[in-house]
mmCIF file of C-alpha atoms in Angstrom:
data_model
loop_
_atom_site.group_PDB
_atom_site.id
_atom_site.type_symbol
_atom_site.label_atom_id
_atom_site.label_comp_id
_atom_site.label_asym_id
_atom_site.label_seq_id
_atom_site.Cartn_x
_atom_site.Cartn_y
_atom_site.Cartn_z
ATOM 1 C CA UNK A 1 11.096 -3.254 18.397
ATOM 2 C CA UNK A 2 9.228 -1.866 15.302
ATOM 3 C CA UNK A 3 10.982 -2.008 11.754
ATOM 4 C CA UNK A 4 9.671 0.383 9.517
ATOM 5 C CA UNK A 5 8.620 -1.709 6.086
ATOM 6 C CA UNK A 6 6.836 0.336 3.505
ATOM 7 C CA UNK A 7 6.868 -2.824 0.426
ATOM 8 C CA UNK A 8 4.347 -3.252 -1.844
ATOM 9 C CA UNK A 9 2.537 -7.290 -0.954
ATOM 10 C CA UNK A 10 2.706 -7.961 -5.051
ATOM 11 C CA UNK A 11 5.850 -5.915 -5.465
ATOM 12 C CA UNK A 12 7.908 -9.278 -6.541
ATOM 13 C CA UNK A 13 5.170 -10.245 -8.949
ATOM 14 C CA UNK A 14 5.088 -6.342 -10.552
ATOM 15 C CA UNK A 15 8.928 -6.602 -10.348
ATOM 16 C CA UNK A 16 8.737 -9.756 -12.863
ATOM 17 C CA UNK A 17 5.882 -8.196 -14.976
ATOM 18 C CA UNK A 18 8.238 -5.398 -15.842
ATOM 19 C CA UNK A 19 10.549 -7.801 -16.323
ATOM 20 C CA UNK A 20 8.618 -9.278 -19.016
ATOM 21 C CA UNK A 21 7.410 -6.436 -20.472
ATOM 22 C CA UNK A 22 10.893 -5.488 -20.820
ATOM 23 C CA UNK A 23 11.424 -8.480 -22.940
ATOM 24 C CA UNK A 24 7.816 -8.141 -25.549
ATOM 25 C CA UNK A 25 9.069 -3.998 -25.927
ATOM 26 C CA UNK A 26 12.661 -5.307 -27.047
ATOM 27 C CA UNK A 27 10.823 -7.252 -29.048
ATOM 28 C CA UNK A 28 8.167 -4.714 -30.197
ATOM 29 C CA UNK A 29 5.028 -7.148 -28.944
ATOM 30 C CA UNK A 30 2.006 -5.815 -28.371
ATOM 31 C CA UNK A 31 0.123 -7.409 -25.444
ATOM 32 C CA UNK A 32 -3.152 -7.857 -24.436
ATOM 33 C CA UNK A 33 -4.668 -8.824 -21.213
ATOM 34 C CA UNK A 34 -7.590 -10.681 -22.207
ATOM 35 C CA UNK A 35 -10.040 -10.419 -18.724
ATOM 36 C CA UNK A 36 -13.390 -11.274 -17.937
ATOM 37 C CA UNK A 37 -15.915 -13.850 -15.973
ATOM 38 C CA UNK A 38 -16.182 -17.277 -16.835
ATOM 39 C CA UNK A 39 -18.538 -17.260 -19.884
ATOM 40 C CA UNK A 40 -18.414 -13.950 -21.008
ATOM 41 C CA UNK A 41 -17.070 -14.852 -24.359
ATOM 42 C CA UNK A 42 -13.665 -14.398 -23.820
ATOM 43 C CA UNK A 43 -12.538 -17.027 -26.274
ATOM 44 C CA UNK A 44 -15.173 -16.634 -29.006
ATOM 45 C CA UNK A 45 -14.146 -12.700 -28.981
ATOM 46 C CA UNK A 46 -10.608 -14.164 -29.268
ATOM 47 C CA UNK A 47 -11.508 -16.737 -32.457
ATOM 48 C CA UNK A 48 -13.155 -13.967 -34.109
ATOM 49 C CA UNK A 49 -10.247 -11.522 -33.309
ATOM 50 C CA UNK A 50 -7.733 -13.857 -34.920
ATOM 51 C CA UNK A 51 -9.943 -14.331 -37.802
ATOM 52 C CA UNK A 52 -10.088 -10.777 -38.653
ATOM 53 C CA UNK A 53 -5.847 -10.038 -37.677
ATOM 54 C CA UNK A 54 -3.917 -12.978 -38.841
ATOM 55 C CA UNK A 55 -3.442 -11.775 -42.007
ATOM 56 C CA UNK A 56 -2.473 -8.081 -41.325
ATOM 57 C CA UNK A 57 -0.527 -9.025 -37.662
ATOM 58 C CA UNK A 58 1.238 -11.671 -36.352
ATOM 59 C CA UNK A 59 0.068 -13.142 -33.413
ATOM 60 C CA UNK A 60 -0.176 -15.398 -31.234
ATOM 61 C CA UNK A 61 -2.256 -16.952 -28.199
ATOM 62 C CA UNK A 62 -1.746 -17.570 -24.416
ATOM 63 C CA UNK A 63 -4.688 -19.283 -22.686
ATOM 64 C CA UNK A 64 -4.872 -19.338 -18.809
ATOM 65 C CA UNK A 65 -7.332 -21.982 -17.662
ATOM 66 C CA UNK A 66 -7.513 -23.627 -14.168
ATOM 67 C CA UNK A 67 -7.228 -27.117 -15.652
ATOM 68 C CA UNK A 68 -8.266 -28.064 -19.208
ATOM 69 C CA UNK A 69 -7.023 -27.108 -22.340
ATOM 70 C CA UNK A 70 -10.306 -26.506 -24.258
ATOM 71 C CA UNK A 71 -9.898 -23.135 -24.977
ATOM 72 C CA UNK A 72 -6.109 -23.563 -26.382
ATOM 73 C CA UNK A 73 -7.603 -26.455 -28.534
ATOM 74 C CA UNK A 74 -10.145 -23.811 -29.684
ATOM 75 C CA UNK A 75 -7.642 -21.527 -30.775
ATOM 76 C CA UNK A 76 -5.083 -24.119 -32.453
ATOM 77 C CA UNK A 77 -8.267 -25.128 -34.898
ATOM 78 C CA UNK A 78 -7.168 -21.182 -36.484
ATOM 79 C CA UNK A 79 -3.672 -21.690 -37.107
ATOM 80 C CA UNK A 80 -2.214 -19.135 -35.015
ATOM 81 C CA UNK A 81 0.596 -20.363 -32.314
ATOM 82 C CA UNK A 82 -1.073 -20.818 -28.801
ATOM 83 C CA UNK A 83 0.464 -21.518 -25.345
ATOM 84 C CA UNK A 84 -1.358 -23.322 -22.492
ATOM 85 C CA UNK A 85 -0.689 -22.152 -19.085
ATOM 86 C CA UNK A 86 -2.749 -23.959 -16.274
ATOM 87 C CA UNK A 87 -2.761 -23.140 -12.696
ATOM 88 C CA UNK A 88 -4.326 -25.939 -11.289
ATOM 89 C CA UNK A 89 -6.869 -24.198 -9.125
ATOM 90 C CA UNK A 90 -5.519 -20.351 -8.809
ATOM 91 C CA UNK A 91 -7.603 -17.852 -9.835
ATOM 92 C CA UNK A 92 -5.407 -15.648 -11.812
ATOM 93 C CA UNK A 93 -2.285 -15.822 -14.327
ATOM 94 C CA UNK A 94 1.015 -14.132 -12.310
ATOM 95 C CA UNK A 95 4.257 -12.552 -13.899
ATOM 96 C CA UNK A 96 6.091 -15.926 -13.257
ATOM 97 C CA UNK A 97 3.851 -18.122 -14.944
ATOM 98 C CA UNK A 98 4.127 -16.413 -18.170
ATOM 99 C CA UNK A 99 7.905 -15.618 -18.057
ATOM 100 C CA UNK A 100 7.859 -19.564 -17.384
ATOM 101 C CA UNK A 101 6.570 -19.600 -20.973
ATOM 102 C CA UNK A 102 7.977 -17.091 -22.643
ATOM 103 C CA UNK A 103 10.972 -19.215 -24.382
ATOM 104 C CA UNK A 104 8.121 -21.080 -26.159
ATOM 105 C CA UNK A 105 7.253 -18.202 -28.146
ATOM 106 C CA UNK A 106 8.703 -16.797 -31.134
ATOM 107 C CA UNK A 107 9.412 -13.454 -30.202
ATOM 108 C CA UNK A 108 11.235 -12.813 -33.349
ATOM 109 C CA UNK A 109 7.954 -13.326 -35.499
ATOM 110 C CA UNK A 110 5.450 -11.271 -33.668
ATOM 111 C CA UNK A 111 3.552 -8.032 -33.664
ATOM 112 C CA UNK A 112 0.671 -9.064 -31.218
ATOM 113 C CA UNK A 113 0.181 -11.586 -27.946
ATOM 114 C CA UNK A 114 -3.285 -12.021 -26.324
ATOM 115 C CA UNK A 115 -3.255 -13.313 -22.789
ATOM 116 C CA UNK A 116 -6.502 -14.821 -22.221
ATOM 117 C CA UNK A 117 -6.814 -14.761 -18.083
ATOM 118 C CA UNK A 118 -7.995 -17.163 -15.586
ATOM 119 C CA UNK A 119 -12.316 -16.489 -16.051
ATOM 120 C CA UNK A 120 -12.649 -13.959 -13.266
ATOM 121 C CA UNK A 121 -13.665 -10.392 -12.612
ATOM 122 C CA UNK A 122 -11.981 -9.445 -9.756
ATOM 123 C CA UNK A 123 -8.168 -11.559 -8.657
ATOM 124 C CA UNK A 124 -7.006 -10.877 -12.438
ATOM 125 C CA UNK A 125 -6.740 -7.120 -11.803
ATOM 126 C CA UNK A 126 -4.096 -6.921 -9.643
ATOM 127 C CA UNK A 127 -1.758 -8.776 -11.065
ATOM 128 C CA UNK A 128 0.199 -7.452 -14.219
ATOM 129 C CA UNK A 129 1.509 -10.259 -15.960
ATOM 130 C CA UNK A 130 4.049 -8.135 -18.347
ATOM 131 C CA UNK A 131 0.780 -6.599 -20.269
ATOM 132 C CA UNK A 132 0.500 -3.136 -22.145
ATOM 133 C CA UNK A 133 -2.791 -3.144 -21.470
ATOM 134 C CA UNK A 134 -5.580 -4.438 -20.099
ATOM 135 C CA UNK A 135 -9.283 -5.219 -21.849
ATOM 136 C CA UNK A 136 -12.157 -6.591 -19.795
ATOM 137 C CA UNK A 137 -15.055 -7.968 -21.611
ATOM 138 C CA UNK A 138 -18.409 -7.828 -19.711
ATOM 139 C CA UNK A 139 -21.639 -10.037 -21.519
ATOM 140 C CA UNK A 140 -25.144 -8.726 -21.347
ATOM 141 C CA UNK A 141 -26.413 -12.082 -19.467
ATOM 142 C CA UNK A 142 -24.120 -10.886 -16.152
ATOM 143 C CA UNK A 143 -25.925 -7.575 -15.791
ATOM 144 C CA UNK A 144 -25.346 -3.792 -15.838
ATOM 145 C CA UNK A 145 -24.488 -3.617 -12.439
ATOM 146 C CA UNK A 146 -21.288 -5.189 -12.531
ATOM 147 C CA UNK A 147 -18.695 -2.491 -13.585
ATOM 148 C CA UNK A 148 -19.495 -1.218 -9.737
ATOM 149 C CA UNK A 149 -19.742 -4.145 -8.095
ATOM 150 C CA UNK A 150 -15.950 -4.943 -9.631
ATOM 151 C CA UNK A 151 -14.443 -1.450 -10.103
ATOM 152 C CA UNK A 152 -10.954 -2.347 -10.181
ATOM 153 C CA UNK A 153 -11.007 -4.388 -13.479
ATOM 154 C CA UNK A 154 -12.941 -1.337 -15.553
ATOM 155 C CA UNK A 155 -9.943 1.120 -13.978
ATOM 156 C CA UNK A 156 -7.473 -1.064 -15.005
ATOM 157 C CA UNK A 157 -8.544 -1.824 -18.318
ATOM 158 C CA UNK A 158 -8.335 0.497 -21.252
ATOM 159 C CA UNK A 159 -10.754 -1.197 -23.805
ATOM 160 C CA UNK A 160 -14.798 -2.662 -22.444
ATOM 161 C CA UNK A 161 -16.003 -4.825 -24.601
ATOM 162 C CA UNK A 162 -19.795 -5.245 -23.872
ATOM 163 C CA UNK A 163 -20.386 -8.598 -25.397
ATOM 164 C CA UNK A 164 -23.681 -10.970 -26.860
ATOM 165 C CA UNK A 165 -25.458 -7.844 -27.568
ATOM 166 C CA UNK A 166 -28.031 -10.057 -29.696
ATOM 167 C CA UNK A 167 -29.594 -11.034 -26.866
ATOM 168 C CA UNK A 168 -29.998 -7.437 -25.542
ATOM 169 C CA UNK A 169 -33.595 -6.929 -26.446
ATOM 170 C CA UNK A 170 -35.120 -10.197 -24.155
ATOM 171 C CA UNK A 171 -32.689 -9.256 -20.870
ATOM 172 C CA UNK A 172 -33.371 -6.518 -18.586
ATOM 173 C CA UNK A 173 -30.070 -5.266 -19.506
ATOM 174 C CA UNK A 174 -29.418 -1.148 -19.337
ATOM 175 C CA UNK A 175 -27.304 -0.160 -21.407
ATOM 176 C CA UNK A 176 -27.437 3.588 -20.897
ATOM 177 C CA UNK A 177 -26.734 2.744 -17.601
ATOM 178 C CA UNK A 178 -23.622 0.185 -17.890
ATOM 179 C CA UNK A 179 -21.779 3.048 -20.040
ATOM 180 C CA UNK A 180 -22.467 5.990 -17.748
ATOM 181 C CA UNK A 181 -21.164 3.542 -14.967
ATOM 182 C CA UNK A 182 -17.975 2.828 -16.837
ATOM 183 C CA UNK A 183 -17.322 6.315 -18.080
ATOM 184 C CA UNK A 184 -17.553 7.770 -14.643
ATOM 185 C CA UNK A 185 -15.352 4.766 -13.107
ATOM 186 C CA UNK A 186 -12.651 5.403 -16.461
ATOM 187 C CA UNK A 187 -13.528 9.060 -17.965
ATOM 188 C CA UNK A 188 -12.346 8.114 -21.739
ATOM 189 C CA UNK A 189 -12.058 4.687 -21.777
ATOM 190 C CA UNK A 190 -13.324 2.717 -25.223
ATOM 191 C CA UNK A 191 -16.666 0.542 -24.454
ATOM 192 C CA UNK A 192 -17.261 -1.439 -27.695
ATOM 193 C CA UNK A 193 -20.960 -2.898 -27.670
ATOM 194 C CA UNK A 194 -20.142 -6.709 -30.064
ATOM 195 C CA UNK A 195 -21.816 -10.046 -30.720
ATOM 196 C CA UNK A 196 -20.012 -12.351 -32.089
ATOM 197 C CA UNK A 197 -22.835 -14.288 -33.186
ATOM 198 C CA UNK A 198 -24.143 -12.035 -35.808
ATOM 199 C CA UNK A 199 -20.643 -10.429 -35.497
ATOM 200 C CA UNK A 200 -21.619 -6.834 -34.857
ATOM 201 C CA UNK A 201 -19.166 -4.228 -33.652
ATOM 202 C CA UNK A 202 -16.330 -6.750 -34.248
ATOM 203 C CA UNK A 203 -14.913 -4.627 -37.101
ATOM 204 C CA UNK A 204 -14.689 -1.999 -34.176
ATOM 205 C CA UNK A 205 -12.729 -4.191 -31.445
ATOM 206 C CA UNK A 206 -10.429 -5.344 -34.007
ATOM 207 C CA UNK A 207 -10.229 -1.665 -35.035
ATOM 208 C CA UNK A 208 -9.034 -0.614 -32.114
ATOM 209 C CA UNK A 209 -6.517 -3.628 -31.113
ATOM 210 C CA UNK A 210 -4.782 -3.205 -34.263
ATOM 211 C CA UNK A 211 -4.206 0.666 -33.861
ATOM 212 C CA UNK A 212 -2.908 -0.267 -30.194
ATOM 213 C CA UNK A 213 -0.573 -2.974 -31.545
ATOM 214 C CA UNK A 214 0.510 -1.124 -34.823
ATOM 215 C CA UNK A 215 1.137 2.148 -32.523
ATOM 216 C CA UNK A 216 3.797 0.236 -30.336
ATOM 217 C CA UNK A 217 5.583 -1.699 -33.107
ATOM 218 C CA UNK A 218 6.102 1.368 -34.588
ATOM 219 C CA UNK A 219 7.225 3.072 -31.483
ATOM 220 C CA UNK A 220 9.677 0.229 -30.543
ATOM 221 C CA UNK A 221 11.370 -0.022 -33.910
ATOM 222 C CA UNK A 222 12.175 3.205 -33.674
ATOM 223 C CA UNK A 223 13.309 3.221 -30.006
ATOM 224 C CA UNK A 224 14.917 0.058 -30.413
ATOM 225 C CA UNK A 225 16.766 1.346 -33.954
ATOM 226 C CA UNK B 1 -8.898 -16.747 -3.346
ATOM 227 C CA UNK B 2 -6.210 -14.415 -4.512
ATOM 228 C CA UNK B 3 -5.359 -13.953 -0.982
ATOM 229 C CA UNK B 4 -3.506 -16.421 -0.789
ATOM 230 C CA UNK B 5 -0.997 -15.209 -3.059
ATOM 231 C CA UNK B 6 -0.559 -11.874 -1.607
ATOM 232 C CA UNK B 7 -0.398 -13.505 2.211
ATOM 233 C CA UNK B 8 2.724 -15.223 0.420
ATOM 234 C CA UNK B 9 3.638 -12.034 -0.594
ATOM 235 C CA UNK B 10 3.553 -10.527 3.276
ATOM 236 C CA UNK B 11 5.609 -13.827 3.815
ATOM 237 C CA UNK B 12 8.373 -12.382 1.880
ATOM 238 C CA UNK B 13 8.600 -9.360 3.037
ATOM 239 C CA UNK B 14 8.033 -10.364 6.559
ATOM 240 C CA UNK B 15 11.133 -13.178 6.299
ATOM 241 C CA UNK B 16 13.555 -10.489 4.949
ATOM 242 C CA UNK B 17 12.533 -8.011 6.828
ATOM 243 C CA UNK B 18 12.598 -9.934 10.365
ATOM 244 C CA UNK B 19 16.174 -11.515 9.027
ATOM 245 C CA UNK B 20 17.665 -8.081 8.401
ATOM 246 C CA UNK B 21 17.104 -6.451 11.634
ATOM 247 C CA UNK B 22 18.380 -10.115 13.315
ATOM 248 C CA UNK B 23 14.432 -11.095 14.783
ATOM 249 C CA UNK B 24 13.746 -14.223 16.551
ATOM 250 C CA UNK B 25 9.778 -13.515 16.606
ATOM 251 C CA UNK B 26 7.607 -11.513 14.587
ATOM 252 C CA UNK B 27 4.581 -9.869 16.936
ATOM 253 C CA UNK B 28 2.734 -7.693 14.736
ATOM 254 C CA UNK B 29 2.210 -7.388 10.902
ATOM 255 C CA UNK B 30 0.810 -3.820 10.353
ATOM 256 C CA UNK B 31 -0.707 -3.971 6.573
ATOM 257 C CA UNK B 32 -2.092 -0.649 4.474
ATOM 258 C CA UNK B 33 -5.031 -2.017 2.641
ATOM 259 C CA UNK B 34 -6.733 0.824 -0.118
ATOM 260 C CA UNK B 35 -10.147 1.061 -0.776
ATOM 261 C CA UNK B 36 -9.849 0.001 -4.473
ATOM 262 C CA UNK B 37 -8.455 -3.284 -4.065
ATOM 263 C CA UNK B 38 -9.974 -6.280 -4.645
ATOM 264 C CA UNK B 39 -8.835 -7.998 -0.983
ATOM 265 C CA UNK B 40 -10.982 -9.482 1.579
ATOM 266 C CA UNK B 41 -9.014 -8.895 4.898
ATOM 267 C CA UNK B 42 -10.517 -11.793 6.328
ATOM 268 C CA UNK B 43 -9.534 -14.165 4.236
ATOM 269 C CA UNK B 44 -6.274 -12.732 4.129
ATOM 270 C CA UNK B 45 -5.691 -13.264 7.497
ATOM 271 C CA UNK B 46 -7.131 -16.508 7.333
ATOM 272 C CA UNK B 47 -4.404 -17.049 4.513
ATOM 273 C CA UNK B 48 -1.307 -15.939 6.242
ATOM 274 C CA UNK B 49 -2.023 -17.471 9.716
ATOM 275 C CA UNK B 50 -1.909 -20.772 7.333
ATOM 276 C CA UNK B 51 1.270 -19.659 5.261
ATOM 277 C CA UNK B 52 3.130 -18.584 8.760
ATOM 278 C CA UNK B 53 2.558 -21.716 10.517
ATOM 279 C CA UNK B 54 6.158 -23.035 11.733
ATOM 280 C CA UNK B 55 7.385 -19.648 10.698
ATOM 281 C CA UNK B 56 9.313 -16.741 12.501
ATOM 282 C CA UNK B 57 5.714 -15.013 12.354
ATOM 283 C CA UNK B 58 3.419 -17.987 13.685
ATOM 284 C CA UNK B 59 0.921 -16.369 16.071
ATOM 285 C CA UNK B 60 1.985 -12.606 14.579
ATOM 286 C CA UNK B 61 -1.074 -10.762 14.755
ATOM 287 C CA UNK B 62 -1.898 -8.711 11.642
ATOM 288 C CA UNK B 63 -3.047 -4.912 12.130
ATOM 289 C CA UNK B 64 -5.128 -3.236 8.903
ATOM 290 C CA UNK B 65 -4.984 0.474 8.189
ATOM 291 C CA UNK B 66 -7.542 1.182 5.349
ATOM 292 C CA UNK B 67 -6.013 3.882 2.998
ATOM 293 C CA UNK B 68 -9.385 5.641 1.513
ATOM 294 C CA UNK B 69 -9.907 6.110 -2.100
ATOM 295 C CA UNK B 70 -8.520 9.847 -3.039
ATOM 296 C CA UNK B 71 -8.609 11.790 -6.355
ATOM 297 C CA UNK B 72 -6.595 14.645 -7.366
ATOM 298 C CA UNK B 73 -8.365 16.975 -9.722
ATOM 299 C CA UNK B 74 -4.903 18.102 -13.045
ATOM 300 C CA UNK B 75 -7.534 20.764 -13.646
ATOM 301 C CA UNK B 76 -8.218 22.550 -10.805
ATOM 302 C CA UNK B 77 -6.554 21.195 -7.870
ATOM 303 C CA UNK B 78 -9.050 19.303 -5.988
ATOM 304 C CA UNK B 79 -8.165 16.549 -3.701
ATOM 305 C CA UNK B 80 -11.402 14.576 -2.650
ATOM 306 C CA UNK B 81 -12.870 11.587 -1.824
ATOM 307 C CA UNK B 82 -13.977 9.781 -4.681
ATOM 308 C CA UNK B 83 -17.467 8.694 -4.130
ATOM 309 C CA UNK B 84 -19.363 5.904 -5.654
ATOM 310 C CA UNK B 85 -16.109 5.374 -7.867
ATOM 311 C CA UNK B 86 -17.264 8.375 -9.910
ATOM 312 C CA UNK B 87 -14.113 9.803 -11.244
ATOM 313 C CA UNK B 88 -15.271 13.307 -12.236
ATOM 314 C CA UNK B 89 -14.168 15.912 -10.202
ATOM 315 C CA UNK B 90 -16.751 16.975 -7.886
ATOM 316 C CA UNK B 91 -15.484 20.292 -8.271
ATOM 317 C CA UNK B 92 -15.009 21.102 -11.826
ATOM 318 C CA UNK B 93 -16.242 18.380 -13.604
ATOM 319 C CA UNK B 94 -12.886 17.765 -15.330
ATOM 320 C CA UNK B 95 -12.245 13.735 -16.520
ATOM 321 C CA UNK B 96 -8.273 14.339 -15.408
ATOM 322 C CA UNK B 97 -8.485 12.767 -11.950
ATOM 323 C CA UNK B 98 -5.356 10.636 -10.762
ATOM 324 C CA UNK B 99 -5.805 8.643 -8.129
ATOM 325 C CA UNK B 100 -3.468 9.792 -5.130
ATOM 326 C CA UNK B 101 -4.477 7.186 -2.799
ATOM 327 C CA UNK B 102 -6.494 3.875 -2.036
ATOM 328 C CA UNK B 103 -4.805 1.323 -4.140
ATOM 329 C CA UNK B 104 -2.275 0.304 -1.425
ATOM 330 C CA UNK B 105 -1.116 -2.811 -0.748
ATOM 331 C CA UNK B 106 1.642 -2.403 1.412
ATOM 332 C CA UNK B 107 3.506 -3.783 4.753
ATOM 333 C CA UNK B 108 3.439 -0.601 6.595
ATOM 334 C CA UNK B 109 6.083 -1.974 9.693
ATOM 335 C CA UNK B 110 6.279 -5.166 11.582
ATOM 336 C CA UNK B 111 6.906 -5.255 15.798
ATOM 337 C CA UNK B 112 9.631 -7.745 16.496
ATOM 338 C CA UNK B 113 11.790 -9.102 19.230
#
């Protein structure tokens, strides 16, 4: 006997993302997927973010790491509040694990949370996690190739931040070439070129996160009266 | 090894599914699979043959359908292929193309006794 189906595989997980974004938009949160491969500079983009917000937003931190803790540590040295998920192994963050830590979070006091994901290109994708949006930061070291080789992520994400461009000029690195590749994958989508050694294009990245976040909060205090 | 996750995903489905219409053995697991996902049928497969073990659906076999990656063009009306994930239109060169089709991830039907 055949019994006609038709269910999305990760419709439980999207069902619990909504579910949690239904919670940060009562709220007014802003929130940021934070995505990219191990080593891309994920959490230095992060320390520098929080540098530059803290005093216009209020934010705070979730770190997703397989096992450790070192990036949360990181991120507690800059007096912001920051919540460690681990997933002992698994490749991604899912919608349960951060409505498991939602009650740890002050929802009351907050304009802005960045969810700094598992370090991976391409599980991370397709899993919303309660997110307004995505951003996927790509370092010059990994190559221009990659926005092809891992499409999904740069058609997800509505911010590319093209990271450690100090070290552009001694990498065979084409630029040209990595943004024509993303722009045809996302027509529109932001590509911010930063370093967050020497700090370039940071005033840019943070330019744009705040006009995301301030956008919503506005939005939801008025929706929410 | 996302895969995992989503064969405990088909899991679900297939459970509720086979306990609604009163199965005692699940045969066949037909899956639509999009070209823009990031899932490795394989190890999928591998996945849920290890998640179904001592289940209704030990020994179902899994069937793929690949869904192919389709764009439809706001601006003219163009409903293509999109190739080499360039989402232009092909026709009219327009940056408003949706994406109709290819990011399924769906249990399509099951066969069951």
């Amino acid at each position: 006997m055949e019994v006609q189906v038709m269910q999305d595989i990760l419709g439980s997980n999207d069902k619990l993302a909504a579910e949690n974004k239904k919670i940060f938009d009562e709220y007014g949160i802003f929130v940021l997927n934070l995505i990219g491969s191990p080593g891309a500079g994920k959490t230095s983009l992060l320390e520098k973010t929080i540098g530059s917000l803290k005093n216009h937003l209020r934010l705070a931190v979730i770190e997703g790491d397989l096992f450790t803790s070192k990036d949360a540590d990181r991120i507690a040295d800059h007096d912001v509040p920051v919540i460690q998920i681990n997933t002992s192994g698994g490749c991604h963050l899912d919608a349960m694990m951060v409505k498991k830590v939602l009650s740890k979070l002050d929802l009351q006091n907050l304009d802005l949370v960045i969810i700094e994901n598992v370090g991976n290109l391409v599980c991370p994708a397709e899993f919303n996690i309660g997110e307004d949006t995505k951003a996927v930061v790509l370092s010059i070291t990994e190559g221009d190739d990659k926005p092809l080789k891992y499409p999904l992520i740069f058609k997800e994400a509505s911010a590319v931040v093209l990271n450690k461009i100090d070290i552009l000029p001694f990498t065979n690195f084409d630029m040209e070439n990595a943004r024509h590749d993303i722009n045809c994958l996302h027509p529109g989508i932001s590509i911010i070129e930063t370093s967050c050694r020497t700090d370039n294009g940071l005033d840019q990245w943070c330019s744009w996160l705040r006009a995301a976040a301030y956008e919503k909060n506005e939005r939801m205090k008025k929706n929410n009266g | 090894m996302h895969e995992m996750a989503m064969a405990q995903g088909v899991m679900e489905i297939v459970e509720s599914y086979a306990k609604k219409s009163n199965a005692t053995k699940v045969r066949t697991i037909a899956l639509l699979i999009g070209e823009m996902t990031g899932v490795v049928f394989e190890s999928l497969e591998f996945c849920f043959k290890a998640t179904a073990k001592g289940t209704i659906a030990e020994n179902a076999e899994m069937k793929l359908k690949s869904i192919p990656l389709i764009g439809h063009c706001n601006d003219c009306g163009n409903e293509s292929h999109i190739e080499n994930y360039n989402f232009f239109c092909p026709q009219c060169g327009s940056a408003k193309v949706d994406i109709i089709s290819g990011r399924e991830l769906r249990v399509e039907y099951l066969e069951v006794d």
